Amino acid sequence: MNFRQHLLQLIPALVSRGISCEFMEFFEPVLRLKWQVKPYNDETTSFVVEEESEMIYVSPDVSVEAWIRFSPSFQVPQFFFQLYSEGCFPYTKLEGVAALLRPENRDLALEALAIGDCPGSNGIAWYVHPCCTQSFFQTLEISKQDTSYLPMWILYIHRLLSPITAPMVEALDDKSP
Amino acid sequence: MKQQRDSIPELVWNGNISVEVHQKENSLTYLANLPRHSYFAQILEDLKQLFAPKAALEECWLSSGKASIKWHWPVGVLYDLLSLKDPESTTALPVLWHLDFHVGSFPSSLVVPMGSMETFRSCFFNALKESDYVRNGSSSLVIALSKPETDSYWNSLLNHDFYDYRPIATKLFASKSRIIPLKFYLGADAPIVQTSASLGYTLGHVLHKQLPEFFPSDVSCSLLKPVLQGIVLPLSISTDLMNRDFCYPDGFLHIVLIPISIQG
């Protein structure tokens, strides 16, 4: 399977989970995704509301826009994303992005995330640095032709970006026998 | 008078763009000759001090016409892409690039907010490591630079010092794999075409292979022509020569593809 086929194979499962998918192919195949998700719920991402005489934390949904492409430099899949509060205000600070993730991943996120030119558009986006991805595939001995190539990589990304990427993983769980 | 014999890399290094920056409803003007190899990140603080000293740096940004300036792209690449000037045009006037300075309404989906010079340094070295990875299959050359070498390379960019820059660049840009990294720019609103090419071929061969719809021939241009460092390149130029003499400090060959002018 080539990378284009890997991307196309993902789409039905993602769509069935309510993830909007757009396959683009200008000069490289890029899969653009959109979904809403609840970030990690703590004081930094929540606001307090009163409900029936109780004060509770409410965590507003975050809109996620993501792009998956095959890095021409690192020759591995690469995950780009933008996070929006209230649907339209992008998170522009790394600390703000990290605060939406599980606490045990935040230090790693501060090391592994960077911001740069987004594929398939003239914009910018956060991305998971692909420098460690190759050793991940080597450790698991997964070849690029394997049908589990992209799903396994999504699980790898999810370990860093949970719970933001939870809908993608849930879609893969639905798909697996 | 002593005759100077500048090498091509030094001539390329010394290429610069004259810029004039204004802010709406502000009578002040910022004028500078910016090296093609430099970045707008390097002058953003100076612009802020001139036009809006009380503003936060991350709220400040520049535009050229309707296009937001990406400060993490080299000045020369931005000029070749956004000025809409054909270097071969016989009517080309001396360059003075007009830019506008803004505070607020930051185009955050298009431009990285410039929190500090550390943000810029991080972007720059990520790009340099990526170009190293393409050439050598790992970023080990950049990572293996000693702290004095890394600081010297960074300072050579900030201070525009060719003699500190060139020895380290020569070491970094030699390609063990004989593969070199390129970025093609098709317009301000188009995504970058990022790719790699082998040494030992011509630019025409690379363009014909990567972008056959725009370069149906590898020996002549019909729709677009390649501009690198402000120079329209012949398709016969070798990738070896391009890699040796025309790389930007981040290790990439940034080539802007401009429409061929209609001759009247």
PDB file of N, CA and C in Angstrom, chain A residues 5 10 16 19 34 36-37 39 42 57 67 74 80 89 98 115 121 129 147 153 156 158 162 169 172:
ATOM      1  N   GLN A   5      -3.010   5.406  -0.362  1.00  0.00           N
ATOM      2  CA  GLN A   5      -3.979   4.347  -0.063  1.00  0.00           C
ATOM      3  C   GLN A   5      -4.193   4.218   1.449  1.00  0.00           C
ATOM      4  N   LEU A  10      -8.323   5.121   5.861  1.00  0.00           N
ATOM      5  CA  LEU A  10      -8.729   5.619   7.182  1.00  0.00           C
ATOM      6  C   LEU A  10     -10.098   6.300   7.151  1.00  0.00           C
ATOM      7  N   SER A  16     -17.330   7.876  10.223  1.00  0.00           N
ATOM      8  CA  SER A  16     -18.400   7.239  11.007  1.00  0.00           C
ATOM      9  C   SER A  16     -18.392   7.715  12.456  1.00  0.00           C
ATOM     10  N   ILE A  19     -15.879  12.613  12.415  1.00  0.00           N
ATOM     11  CA  ILE A  19     -14.701  13.418  12.057  1.00  0.00           C
ATOM     12  C   ILE A  19     -14.834  13.809  10.589  1.00  0.00           C
ATOM     13  N   LYS A  34     -11.330  17.406  10.777  1.00  0.00           N
ATOM     14  CA  LYS A  34     -11.860  18.373  11.753  1.00  0.00           C
ATOM     15  C   LYS A  34     -12.761  17.632  12.737  1.00  0.00           C
ATOM     16  N   GLN A  36     -14.492  18.037  17.113  1.00  0.00           N
ATOM     17  CA  GLN A  36     -14.561  18.738  18.402  1.00  0.00           C
ATOM     18  C   GLN A  36     -14.212  17.740  19.493  1.00  0.00           C
ATOM     19  N   VAL A  37     -13.600  18.208  20.549  1.00  0.00           N
ATOM     20  CA  VAL A  37     -13.225  17.282  21.623  1.00  0.00           C
ATOM     21  C   VAL A  37     -13.142  18.052  22.939  1.00  0.00           C
ATOM     22  N   PRO A  39     -11.024  18.899  26.080  1.00  0.00           N
ATOM     23  CA  PRO A  39      -9.630  18.773  26.512  1.00  0.00           C
ATOM     24  C   PRO A  39      -9.565  18.156  27.905  1.00  0.00           C
ATOM     25  N   ASP A  42      -9.129  20.323  33.933  1.00  0.00           N
ATOM     26  CA  ASP A  42      -8.670  20.789  35.240  1.00  0.00           C
ATOM     27  C   ASP A  42      -8.829  22.307  35.305  1.00  0.00           C
ATOM     28  N   TYR A  57     -16.629  22.530  37.622  1.00  0.00           N
ATOM     29  CA  TYR A  57     -15.767  22.937  36.516  1.00  0.00           C
ATOM     30  C   TYR A  57     -16.412  22.497  35.206  1.00  0.00           C
ATOM     31  N   TRP A  67      -3.955  17.780   9.969  1.00  0.00           N
ATOM     32  CA  TRP A  67      -3.503  17.370   8.642  1.00  0.00           C
ATOM     33  C   TRP A  67      -2.517  16.212   8.808  1.00  0.00           C
ATOM     34  N   PHE A  74      11.595  13.542   6.424  1.00  0.00           N
ATOM     35  CA  PHE A  74      11.834  12.469   7.386  1.00  0.00           C
ATOM     36  C   PHE A  74      11.296  11.119   6.921  1.00  0.00           C
ATOM     37  N   PHE A  80       0.036  17.373  11.797  1.00  0.00           N
ATOM     38  CA  PHE A  80      -0.076  18.808  12.045  1.00  0.00           C
ATOM     39  C   PHE A  80      -1.457  19.077  12.632  1.00  0.00           C
ATOM     40  N   PHE A  89     -10.648  30.908  17.657  1.00  0.00           N
ATOM     41  CA  PHE A  89      -9.425  31.549  18.152  1.00  0.00           C
ATOM     42  C   PHE A  89      -8.337  30.493  18.330  1.00  0.00           C
ATOM     43  N   ALA A  98      -0.236  22.654  25.552  1.00  0.00           N
ATOM     44  CA  ALA A  98       0.142  21.605  26.515  1.00  0.00           C
ATOM     45  C   ALA A  98      -0.871  21.506  27.653  1.00  0.00           C
ATOM     46  N   ILE A 115       6.009  24.562  15.818  1.00  0.00           N
ATOM     47  CA  ILE A 115       5.040  25.223  14.941  1.00  0.00           C
ATOM     48  C   ILE A 115       5.723  25.562  13.639  1.00  0.00           C
ATOM     49  N   SER A 121      -1.835  23.984   2.684  1.00  0.00           N
ATOM     50  CA  SER A 121      -2.394  25.333   2.855  1.00  0.00           C
ATOM     51  C   SER A 121      -1.227  26.315   2.921  1.00  0.00           C
ATOM     52  N   HIS A 129       7.027  16.668  16.179  1.00  0.00           N
ATOM     53  CA  HIS A 129       8.291  16.542  15.466  1.00  0.00           C
ATOM     54  C   HIS A 129       8.536  15.096  15.063  1.00  0.00           C
ATOM     55  N   THR A 147      -0.967  -2.909   6.590  1.00  0.00           N
ATOM     56  CA  THR A 147      -2.221  -2.154   6.726  1.00  0.00           C
ATOM     57  C   THR A 147      -2.319  -1.477   8.097  1.00  0.00           C
ATOM     58  N   TRP A 153       0.647   4.272  14.000  1.00  0.00           N
ATOM     59  CA  TRP A 153       1.242   5.594  14.139  1.00  0.00           C
ATOM     60  C   TRP A 153       0.270   6.548  14.842  1.00  0.00           C
ATOM     61  N   TYR A 156       0.536   6.086  18.401  1.00  0.00           N
ATOM     62  CA  TYR A 156       1.779   6.720  18.860  1.00  0.00           C
ATOM     63  C   TYR A 156       1.557   8.216  19.097  1.00  0.00           C
ATOM     64  N   HIS A 158      -1.304   9.605  19.629  1.00  0.00           N
ATOM     65  CA  HIS A 158      -2.291   9.751  20.706  1.00  0.00           C
ATOM     66  C   HIS A 158      -1.645   9.675  22.077  1.00  0.00           C
ATOM     67  N   SER A 162      -3.134  12.874  23.755  1.00  0.00           N
ATOM     68  CA  SER A 162      -4.363  12.525  24.455  1.00  0.00           C
ATOM     69  C   SER A 162      -4.744  13.657  25.430  1.00  0.00           C
ATOM     70  N   VAL A 169      -8.690   7.703  17.714  1.00  0.00           N
ATOM     71  CA  VAL A 169      -8.404   6.374  18.268  1.00  0.00           C
ATOM     72  C   VAL A 169      -9.706   5.583  18.438  1.00  0.00           C
ATOM     73  N   LEU A 172     -10.631   4.102  15.219  1.00  0.00           N
ATOM     74  CA  LEU A 172      -9.835   2.922  14.896  1.00  0.00           C
ATOM     75  C   LEU A 172     -10.299   1.730  15.710  1.00  0.00           C
TER      76      LEU A 172
END
